[in-house]
PDB file of C-alpha atoms in Angstrom:
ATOM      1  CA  UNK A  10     154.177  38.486  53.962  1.00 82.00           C
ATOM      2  CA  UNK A  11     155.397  38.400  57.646  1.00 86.00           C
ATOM      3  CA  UNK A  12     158.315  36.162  56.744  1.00 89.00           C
ATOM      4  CA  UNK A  13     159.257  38.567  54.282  1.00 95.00           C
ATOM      5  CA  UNK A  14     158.692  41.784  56.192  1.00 92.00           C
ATOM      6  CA  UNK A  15     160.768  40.164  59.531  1.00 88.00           C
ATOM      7  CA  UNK A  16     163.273  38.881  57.281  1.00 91.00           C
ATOM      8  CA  UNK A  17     164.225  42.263  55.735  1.00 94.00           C
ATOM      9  CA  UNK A  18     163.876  44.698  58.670  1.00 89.00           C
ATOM     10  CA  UNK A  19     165.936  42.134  61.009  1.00 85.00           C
ATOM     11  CA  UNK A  20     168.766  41.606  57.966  1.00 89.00           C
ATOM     12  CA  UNK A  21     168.419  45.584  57.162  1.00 89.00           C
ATOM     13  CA  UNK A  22     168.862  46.377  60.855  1.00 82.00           C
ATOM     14  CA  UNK A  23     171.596  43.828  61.803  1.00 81.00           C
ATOM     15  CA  UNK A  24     173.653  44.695  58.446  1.00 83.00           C
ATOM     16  CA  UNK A  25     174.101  48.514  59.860  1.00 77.00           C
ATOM     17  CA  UNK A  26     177.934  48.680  60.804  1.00 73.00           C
ATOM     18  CA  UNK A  27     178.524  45.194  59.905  1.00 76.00           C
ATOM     19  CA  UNK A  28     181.378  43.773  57.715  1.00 77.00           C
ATOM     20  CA  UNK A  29     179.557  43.822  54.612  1.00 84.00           C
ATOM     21  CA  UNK A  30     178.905  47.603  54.445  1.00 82.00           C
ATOM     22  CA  UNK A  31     182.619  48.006  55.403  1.00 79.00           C
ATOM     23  CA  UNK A  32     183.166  45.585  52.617  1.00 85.00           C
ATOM     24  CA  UNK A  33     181.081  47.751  49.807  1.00 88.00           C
ATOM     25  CA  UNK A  34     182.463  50.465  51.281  1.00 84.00           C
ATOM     26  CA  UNK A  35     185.762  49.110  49.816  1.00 83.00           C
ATOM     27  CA  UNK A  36     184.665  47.650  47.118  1.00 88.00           C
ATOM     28  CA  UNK A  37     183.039  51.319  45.926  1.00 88.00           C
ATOM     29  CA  UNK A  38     186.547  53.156  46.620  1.00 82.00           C
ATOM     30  CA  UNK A  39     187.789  50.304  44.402  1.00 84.00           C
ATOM     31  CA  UNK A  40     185.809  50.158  40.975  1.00 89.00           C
ATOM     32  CA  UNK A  41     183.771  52.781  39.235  1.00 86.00           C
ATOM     33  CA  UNK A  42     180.609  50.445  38.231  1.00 91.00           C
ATOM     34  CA  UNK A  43     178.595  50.693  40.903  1.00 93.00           C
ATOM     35  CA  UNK A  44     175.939  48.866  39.347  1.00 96.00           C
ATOM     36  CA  UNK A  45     178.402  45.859  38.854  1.00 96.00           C
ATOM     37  CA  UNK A  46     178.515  46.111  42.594  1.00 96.00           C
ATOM     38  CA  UNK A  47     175.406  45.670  43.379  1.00 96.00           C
ATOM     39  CA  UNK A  48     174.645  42.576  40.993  1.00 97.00           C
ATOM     40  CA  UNK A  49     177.487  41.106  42.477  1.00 96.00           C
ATOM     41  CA  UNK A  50     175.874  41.844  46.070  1.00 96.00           C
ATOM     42  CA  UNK A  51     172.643  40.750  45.181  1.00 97.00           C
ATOM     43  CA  UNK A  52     173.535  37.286  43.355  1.00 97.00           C
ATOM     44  CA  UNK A  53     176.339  36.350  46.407  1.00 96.00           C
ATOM     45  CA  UNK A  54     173.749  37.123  49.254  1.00 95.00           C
ATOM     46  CA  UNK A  55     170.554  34.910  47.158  1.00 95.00           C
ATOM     47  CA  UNK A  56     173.191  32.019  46.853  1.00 95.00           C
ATOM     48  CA  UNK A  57     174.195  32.286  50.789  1.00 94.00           C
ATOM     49  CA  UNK A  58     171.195  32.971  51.834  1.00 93.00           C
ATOM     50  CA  UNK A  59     169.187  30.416  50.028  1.00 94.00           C
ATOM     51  CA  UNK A  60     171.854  27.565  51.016  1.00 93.00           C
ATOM     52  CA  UNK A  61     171.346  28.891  54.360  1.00 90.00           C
ATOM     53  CA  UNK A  62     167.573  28.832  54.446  1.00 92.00           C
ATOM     54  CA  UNK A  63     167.181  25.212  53.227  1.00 93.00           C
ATOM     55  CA  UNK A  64     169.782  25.163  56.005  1.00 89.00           C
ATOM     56  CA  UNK A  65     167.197  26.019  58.267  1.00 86.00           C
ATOM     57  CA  UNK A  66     164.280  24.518  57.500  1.00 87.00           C
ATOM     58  CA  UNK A  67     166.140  20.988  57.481  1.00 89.00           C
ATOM     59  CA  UNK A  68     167.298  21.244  60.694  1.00 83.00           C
ATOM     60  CA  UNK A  69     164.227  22.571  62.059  1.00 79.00           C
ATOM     61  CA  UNK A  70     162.988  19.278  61.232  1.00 82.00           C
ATOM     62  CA  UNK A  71     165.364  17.786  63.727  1.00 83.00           C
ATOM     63  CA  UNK A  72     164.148  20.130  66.978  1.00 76.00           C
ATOM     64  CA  UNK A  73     161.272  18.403  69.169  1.00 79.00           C
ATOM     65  CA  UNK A  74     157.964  20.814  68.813  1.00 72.00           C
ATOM     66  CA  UNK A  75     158.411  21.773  72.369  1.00 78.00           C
ATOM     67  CA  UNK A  76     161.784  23.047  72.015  1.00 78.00           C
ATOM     68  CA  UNK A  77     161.127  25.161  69.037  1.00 71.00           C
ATOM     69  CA  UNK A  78     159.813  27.953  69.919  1.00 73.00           C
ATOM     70  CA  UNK A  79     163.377  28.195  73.520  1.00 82.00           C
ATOM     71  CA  UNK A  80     165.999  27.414  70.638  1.00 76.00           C
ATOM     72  CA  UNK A  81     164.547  29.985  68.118  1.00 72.00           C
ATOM     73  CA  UNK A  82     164.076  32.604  70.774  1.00 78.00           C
ATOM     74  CA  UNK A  83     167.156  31.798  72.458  1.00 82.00           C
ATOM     75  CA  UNK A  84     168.898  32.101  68.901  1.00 75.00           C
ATOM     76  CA  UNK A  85     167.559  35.534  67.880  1.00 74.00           C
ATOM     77  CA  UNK A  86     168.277  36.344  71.526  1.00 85.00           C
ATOM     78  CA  UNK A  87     171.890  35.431  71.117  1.00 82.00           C
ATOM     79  CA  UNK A  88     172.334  36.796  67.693  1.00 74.00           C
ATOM     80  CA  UNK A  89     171.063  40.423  69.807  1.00 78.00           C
ATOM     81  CA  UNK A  90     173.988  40.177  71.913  1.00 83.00           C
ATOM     82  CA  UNK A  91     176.167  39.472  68.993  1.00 76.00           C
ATOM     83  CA  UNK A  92     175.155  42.797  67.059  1.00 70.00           C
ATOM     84  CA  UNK A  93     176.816  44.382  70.180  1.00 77.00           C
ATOM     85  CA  UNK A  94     180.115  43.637  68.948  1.00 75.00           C
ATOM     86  CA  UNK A  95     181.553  45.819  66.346  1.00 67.00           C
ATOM     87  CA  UNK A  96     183.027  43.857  63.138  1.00 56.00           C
ATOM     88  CA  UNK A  97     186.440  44.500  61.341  1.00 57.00           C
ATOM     89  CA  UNK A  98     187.134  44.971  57.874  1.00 52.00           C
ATOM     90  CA  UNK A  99     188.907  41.262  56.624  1.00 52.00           C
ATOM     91  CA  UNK A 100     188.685  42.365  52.921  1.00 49.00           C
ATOM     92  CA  UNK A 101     192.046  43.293  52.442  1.00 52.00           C
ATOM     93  CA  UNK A 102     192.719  40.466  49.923  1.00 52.00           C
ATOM     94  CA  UNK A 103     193.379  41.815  46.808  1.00 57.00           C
ATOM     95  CA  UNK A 104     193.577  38.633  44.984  1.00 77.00           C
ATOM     96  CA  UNK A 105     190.171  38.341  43.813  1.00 79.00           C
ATOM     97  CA  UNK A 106     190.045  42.342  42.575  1.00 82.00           C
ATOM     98  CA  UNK A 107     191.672  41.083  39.292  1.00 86.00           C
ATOM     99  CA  UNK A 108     188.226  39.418  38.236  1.00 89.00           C
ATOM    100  CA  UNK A 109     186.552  43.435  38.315  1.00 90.00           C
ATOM    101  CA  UNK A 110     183.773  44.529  40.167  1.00 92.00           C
ATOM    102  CA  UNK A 111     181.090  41.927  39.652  1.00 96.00           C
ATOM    103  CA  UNK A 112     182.788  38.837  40.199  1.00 95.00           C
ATOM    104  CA  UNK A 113     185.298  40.853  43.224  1.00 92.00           C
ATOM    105  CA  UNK A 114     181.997  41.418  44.810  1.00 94.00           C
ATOM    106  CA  UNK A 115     180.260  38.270  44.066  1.00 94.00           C
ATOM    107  CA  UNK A 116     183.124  36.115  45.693  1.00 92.00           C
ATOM    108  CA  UNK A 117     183.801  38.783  48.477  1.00 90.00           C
ATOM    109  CA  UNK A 118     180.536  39.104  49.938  1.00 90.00           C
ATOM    110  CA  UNK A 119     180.054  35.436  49.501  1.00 91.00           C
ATOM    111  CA  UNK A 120     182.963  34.717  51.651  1.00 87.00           C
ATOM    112  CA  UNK A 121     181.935  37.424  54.090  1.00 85.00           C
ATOM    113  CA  UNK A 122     178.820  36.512  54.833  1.00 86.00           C
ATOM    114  CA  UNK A 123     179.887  32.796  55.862  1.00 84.00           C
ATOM    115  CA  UNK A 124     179.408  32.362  59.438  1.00 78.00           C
ATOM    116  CA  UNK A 125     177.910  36.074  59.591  1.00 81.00           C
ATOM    117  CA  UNK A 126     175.270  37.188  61.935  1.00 80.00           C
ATOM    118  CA  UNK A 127     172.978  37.955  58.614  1.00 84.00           C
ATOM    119  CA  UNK A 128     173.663  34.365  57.742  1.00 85.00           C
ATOM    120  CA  UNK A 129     172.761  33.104  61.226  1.00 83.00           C
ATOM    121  CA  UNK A 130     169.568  34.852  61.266  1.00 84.00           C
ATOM    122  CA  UNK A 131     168.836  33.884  57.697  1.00 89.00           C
ATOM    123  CA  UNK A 132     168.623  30.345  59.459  1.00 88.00           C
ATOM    124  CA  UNK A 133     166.804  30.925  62.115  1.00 83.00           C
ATOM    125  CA  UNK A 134     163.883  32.935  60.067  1.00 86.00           C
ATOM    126  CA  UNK A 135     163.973  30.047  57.836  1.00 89.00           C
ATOM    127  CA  UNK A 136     163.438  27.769  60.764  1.00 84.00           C
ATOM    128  CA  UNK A 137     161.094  29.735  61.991  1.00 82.00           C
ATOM    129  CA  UNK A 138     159.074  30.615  58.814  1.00 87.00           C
ATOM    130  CA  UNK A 139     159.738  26.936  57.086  1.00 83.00           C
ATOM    131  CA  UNK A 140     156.130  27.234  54.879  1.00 87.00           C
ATOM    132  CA  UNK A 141     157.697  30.764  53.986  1.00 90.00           C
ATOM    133  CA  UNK A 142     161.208  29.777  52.509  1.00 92.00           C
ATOM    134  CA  UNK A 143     161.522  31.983  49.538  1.00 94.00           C
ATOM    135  CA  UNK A 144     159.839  35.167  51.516  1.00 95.00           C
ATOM    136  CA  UNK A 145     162.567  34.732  53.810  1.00 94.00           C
ATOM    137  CA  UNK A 146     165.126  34.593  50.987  1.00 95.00           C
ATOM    138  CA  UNK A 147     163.617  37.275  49.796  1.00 96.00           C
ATOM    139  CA  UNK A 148     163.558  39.497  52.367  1.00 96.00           C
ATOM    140  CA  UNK A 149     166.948  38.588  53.973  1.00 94.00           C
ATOM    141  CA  UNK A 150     168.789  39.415  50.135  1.00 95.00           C
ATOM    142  CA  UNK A 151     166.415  42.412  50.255  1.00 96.00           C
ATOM    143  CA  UNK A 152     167.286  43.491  53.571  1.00 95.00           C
ATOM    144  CA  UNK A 153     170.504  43.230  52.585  1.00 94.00           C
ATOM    145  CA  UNK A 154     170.625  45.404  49.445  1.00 96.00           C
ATOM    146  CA  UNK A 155     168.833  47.750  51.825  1.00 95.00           C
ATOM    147  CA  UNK A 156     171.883  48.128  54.179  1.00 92.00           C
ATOM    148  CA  UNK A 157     174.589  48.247  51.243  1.00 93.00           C
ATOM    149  CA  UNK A 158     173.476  50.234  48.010  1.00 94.00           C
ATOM    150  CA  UNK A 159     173.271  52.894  49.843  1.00 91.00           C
ATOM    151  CA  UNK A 160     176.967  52.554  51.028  1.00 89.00           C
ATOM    152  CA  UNK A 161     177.959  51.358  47.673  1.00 92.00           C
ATOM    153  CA  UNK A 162     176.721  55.333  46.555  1.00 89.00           C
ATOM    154  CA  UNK A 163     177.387  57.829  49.009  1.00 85.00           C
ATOM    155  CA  UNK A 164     179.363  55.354  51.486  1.00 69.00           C
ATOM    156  CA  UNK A 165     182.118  58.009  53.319  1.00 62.00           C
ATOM    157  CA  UNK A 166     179.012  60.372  53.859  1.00 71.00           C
ATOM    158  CA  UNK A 167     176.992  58.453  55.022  1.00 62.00           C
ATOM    159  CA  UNK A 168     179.468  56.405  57.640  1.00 59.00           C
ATOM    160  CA  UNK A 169     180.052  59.863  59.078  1.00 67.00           C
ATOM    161  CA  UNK A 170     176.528  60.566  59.601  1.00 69.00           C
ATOM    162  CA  UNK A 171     175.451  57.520  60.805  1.00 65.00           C
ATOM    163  CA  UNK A 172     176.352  56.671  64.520  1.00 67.00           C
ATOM    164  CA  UNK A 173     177.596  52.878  64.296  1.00 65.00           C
ATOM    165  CA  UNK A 174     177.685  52.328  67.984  1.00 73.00           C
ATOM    166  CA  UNK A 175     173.362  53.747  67.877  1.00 72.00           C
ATOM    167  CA  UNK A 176     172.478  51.519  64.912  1.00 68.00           C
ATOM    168  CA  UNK A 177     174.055  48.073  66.933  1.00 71.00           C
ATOM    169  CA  UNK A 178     171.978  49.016  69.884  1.00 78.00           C
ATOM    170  CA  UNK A 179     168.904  49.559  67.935  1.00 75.00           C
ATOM    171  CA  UNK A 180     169.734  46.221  66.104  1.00 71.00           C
ATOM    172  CA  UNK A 181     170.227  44.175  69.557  1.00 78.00           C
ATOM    173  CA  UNK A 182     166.896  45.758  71.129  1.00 83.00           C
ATOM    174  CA  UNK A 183     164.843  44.409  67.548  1.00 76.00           C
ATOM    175  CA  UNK A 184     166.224  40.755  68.092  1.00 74.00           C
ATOM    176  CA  UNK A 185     165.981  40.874  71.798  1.00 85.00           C
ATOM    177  CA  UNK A 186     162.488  41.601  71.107  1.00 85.00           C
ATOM    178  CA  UNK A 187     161.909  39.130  68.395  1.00 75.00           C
ATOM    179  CA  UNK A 188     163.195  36.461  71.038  1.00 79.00           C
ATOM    180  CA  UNK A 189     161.412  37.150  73.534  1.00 89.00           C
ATOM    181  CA  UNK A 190     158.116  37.050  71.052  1.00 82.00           C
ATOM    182  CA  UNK A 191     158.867  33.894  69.997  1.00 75.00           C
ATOM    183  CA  UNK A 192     159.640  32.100  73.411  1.00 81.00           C
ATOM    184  CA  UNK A 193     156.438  33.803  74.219  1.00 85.00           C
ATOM    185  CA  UNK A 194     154.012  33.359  71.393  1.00 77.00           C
ATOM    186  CA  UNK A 195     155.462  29.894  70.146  1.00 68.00           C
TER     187      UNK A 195
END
């Protein structure tokens, strides 16, 4: 159950202000099935983050045990700094809005989550938590969902209430402090 309960607050907490919610936020303003959405979320972010998991866990098997625990903790450490950087909206391709909601959201998320800090830290809990792969799958597509239904619903109210700037601190201090745990307790 840890796996699962780090892997959802750290992709819950790291997705606030990120590209994705910009992304749904879009996607929302776009098509009237919300629930389309959604299952196009969910089934893009358990194909990323599954590929990225096994990701994980296979090249965990390549670190020396001593190094582990400095190249994990250095990783969520450097993934903290990261959240500090505000993302951009890239989903102005409209190419792919032709297919409707689902698949739009499916293949848009999909492609925006490639080489995104969610995805990144979906490795590094599945390194982390290799005897824990699907709880980490889990939780990260979980996490996820947690960050971007609610944008998906009540998105321009809620990016007004919200302080973006706040949420990316908050995010950073949680991964600093999951690094430094794990350099410590490793």
């Amino acid at each position: 159950m840890d796996a699962f309960l780090a892997s959802f607050t750290a992709v819950a907490i790291a997705e606030i202000g990120d590209k994705t919610q910009l992304l749904s936020l879009f996607l929302a303003a776009r098509f009237r099935s919300k629930l389309a959405i959604i299952a196009g979320i969910l089934v893009a972010t358990l194909l990323n983050h599954a590929a990225s998991a096994w990701l994980g866990v296979w090249v965990a098997q390549f670190i020396p045990a001593g190094w582990q625990g400095w190249l994990l903790g250095g990783s969520f450490i450097l993934v903290a700094l990261w959240l500090l950087i505000p993302d951009k909206d890239d989903s102005e391709d409209t190419g792919v809005l032709k297919f409707g909601a689902f698949m739009a959201s499916c293949i848009l998320f999909f492609l925006a989550e490639i080489g995104d800090k969610t995805q990144i830290a979906t490795v590094i809990l599945a390194a982390t938590f290799e005897d824990a792969i699907w709880m980490v799958i889990w939780g990260t597509t979980f996490g996820m969902l947690a960050a971007n239904v609610p944008v998906v619903y009540a998105g321009s109210w809620l990016m007004e209430k919200i302080s973006l700037d706040w949420a990316r601190r908050a995010a950073c201090a949680i991964f600093m402090l999951l690094g430094i745990l794990t350099i410590i307790n490793y």
